[in-house]
XYZ file of C-alpha atoms in Angstrom:
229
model
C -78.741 13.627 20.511
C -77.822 15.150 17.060
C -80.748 16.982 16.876
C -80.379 18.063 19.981
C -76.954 19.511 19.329
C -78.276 20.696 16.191
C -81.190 23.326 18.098
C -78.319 24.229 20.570
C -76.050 25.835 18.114
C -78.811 27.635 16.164
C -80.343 28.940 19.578
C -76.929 30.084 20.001
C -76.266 31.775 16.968
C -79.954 33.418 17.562
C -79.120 34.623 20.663
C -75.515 36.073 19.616
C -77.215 37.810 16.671
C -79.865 39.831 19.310
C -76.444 41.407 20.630
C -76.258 45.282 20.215
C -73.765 45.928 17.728
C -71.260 47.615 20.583
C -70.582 44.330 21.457
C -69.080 43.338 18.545
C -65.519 43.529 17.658
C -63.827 46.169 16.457
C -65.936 46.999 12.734
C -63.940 47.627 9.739
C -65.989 50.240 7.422
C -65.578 50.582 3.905
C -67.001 53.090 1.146
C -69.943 51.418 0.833
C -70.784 50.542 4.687
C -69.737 54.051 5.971
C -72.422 56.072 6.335
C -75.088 53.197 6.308
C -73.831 51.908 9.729
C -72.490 55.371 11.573
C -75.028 57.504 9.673
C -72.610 59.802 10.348
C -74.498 62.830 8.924
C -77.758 61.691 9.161
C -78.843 61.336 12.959
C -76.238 58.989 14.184
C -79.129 56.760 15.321
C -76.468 53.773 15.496
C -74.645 54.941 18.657
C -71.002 56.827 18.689
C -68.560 55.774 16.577
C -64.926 55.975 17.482
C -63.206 55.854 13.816
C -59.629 55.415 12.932
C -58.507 55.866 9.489
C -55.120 53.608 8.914
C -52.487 52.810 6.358
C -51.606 49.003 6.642
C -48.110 50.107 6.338
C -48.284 52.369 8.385
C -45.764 51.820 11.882
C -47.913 54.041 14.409
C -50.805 52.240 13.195
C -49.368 48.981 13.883
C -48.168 50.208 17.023
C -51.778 51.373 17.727
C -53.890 48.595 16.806
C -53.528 46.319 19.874
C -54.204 49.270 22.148
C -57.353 50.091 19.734
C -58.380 46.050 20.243
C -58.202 46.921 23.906
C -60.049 50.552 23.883
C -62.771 48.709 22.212
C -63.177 45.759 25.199
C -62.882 48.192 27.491
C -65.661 50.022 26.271
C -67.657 47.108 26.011
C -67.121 45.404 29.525
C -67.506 49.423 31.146
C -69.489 51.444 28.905
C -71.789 49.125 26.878
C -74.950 51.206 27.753
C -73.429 54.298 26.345
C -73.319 52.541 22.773
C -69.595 53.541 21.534
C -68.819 51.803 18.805
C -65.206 51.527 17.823
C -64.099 51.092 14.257
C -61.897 51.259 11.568
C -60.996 52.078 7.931
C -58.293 51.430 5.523
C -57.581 54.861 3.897
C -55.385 53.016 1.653
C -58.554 51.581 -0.150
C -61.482 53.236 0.613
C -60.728 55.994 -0.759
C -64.236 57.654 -1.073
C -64.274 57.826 2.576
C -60.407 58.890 3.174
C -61.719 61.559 0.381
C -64.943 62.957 2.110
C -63.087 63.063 5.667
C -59.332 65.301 4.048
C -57.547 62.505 5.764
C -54.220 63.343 5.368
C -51.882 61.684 7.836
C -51.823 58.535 9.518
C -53.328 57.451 11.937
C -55.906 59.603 12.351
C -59.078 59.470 14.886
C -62.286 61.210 14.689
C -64.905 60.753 17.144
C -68.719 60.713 15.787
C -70.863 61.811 18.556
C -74.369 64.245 19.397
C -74.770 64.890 15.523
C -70.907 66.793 15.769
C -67.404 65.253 14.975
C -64.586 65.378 16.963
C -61.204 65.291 15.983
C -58.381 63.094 18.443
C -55.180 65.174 19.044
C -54.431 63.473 22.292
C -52.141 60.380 22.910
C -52.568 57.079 21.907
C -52.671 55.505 25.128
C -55.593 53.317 26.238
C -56.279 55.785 29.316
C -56.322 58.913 27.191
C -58.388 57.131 24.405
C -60.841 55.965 27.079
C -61.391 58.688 28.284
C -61.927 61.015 25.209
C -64.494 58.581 24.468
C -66.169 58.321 27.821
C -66.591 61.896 28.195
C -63.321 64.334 27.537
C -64.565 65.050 23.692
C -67.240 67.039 25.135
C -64.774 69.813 25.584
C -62.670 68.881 22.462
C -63.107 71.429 19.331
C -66.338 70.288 16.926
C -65.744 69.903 12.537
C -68.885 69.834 10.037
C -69.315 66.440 9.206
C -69.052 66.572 5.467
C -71.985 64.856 3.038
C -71.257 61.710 1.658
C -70.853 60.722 -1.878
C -73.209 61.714 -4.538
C -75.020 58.710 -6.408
C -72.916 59.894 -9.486
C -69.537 59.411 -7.375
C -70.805 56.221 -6.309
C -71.480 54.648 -9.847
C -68.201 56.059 -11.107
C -66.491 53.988 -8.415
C -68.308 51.037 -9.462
C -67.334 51.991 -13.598
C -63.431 52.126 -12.376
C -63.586 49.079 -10.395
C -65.068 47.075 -13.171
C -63.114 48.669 -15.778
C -59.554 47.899 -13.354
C -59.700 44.313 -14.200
C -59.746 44.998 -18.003
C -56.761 47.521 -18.082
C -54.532 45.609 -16.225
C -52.601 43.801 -18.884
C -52.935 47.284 -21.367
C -50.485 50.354 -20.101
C -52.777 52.205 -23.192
C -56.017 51.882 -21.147
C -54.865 52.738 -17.835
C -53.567 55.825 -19.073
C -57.328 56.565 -20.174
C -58.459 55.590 -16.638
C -56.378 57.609 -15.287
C -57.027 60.663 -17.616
C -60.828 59.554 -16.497
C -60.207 59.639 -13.178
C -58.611 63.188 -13.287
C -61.616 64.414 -15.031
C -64.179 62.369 -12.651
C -62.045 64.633 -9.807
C -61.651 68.286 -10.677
C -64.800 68.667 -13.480
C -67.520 66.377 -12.549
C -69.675 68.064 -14.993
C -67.506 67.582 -17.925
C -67.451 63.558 -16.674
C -71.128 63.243 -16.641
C -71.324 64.405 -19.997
C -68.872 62.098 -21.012
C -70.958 59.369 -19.829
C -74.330 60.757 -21.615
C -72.018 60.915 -24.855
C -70.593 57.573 -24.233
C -73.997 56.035 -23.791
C -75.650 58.225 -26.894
C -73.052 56.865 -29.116
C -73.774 53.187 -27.482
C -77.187 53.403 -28.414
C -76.896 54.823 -31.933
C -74.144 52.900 -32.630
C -76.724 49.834 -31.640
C -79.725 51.045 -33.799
C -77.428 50.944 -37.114
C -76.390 47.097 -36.068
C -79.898 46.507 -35.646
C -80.814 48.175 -38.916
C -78.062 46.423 -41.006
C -78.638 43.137 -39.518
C -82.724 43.671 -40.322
C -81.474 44.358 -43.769
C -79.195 41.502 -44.136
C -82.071 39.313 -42.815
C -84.696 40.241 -45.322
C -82.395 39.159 -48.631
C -82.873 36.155 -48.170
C -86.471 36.087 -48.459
C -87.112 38.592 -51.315
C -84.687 36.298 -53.225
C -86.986 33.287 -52.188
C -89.428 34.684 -53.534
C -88.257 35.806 -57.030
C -87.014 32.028 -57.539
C -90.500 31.221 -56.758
C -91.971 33.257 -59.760
């Protein structure tokens, strides 16, 4: 009987992970999952992606989410072969994304479809929304869909985030993350050669430890060996 049980939930789980990813609740994206699932600017393979960008503090977006919980099972029960996917980021923290997109106002709701992006400026109702989505975007004005993130702007995310956790009980350092950050933002150029400086001096800095301690290590024996005589 327990075994039994046992193949029943895996065969389930199986069979729920075959779904297409429309049927799956609404997705939250982050900086990292962004382009990777919508591939937003490179074929949009995935489907179309219905995005809204929200600040958790935001009222309208509160007042919106249930309706965008609903747009989203609508979509699936009604529209599941048309493969609209509806998502949704925090702008509030990933800011990469809120960045590459000039969001600017909250909430705002760009539609990813055909290798374009449209831009919502309708109401917020579930009718209007559904029907943007099924169709009415077609005669809504297109945007370039910007590139994402270089691999530079990507590591230097990853450098602040694990340099966050050290500067939070020193007001001295976070005043040279955000000096950093300022530089990371208007002169990328000047930041990358910070970094190639930053690592030279690492690795020079490395060699003379290496030297000194080679030194310190040989003393020993050279006097060893004069006792010896």
């Amino acid at each position: 009987m327990k075994s039994i049980s046992t193949r029943f939930l895996v065969n389930t789980f199986a069979a729920l992970s075959l779904l297409p990813q429309s049927l799956a609740a609404v997705i939250d994206l982050t900086d990292v999952t962004f382009e990777h699932q919508t591939q937003a600017s490179t074929g949009q393979t995935t489907g179309k992606w219905f995005v809204k960008f929200y600040a958790p503090w935001c009222g309208h977006c509160k007042t919106l989410a249930p309706i965008w919980e609903e747009l989203d099972q609508l979509l699936q029960e009604d529209n599941a072969q048309d493969g609209i996917i509806v998502a949704k980021v925090d702008a509030t923290k990933e800011t990469q994304v809120a960045k590459r997109f000039k969001i600017q106002s909250y909430p705002t709701l760009k539609y990813f479809a055909d290798r374009k992006l449209y831009n919502y400026k309708g109401a917020r109702t579930l009718d209007a929304l559904y029907d943007f989505a099924t169709g009415g975007y077609k005669s809504a004005v297109t945007d370039d869909i910007p590139p994402p993130p270089s691999f530079f702007d990507a590591k230097m995310k990853e450098f602040r985030q694990g340099f966050e956790s050290v500067t939070e009980d020193s007001p001295h350092l976070k005043y040279l993350l955000e000096d950093f950050d300022h530089i990371v933002s208007f002169r990328k150029n000047a930041a990358a050669v910070l970094v190639v400086i930053g690592a030279f001096i690492g690795f020079f800095f490395g060699v003379i430890v290496s030297l000194l301690m080679g030194v310190g290590g040989t003393q020993p024996k050279s006097q060893k060996k004069k006792k010896k005589e």
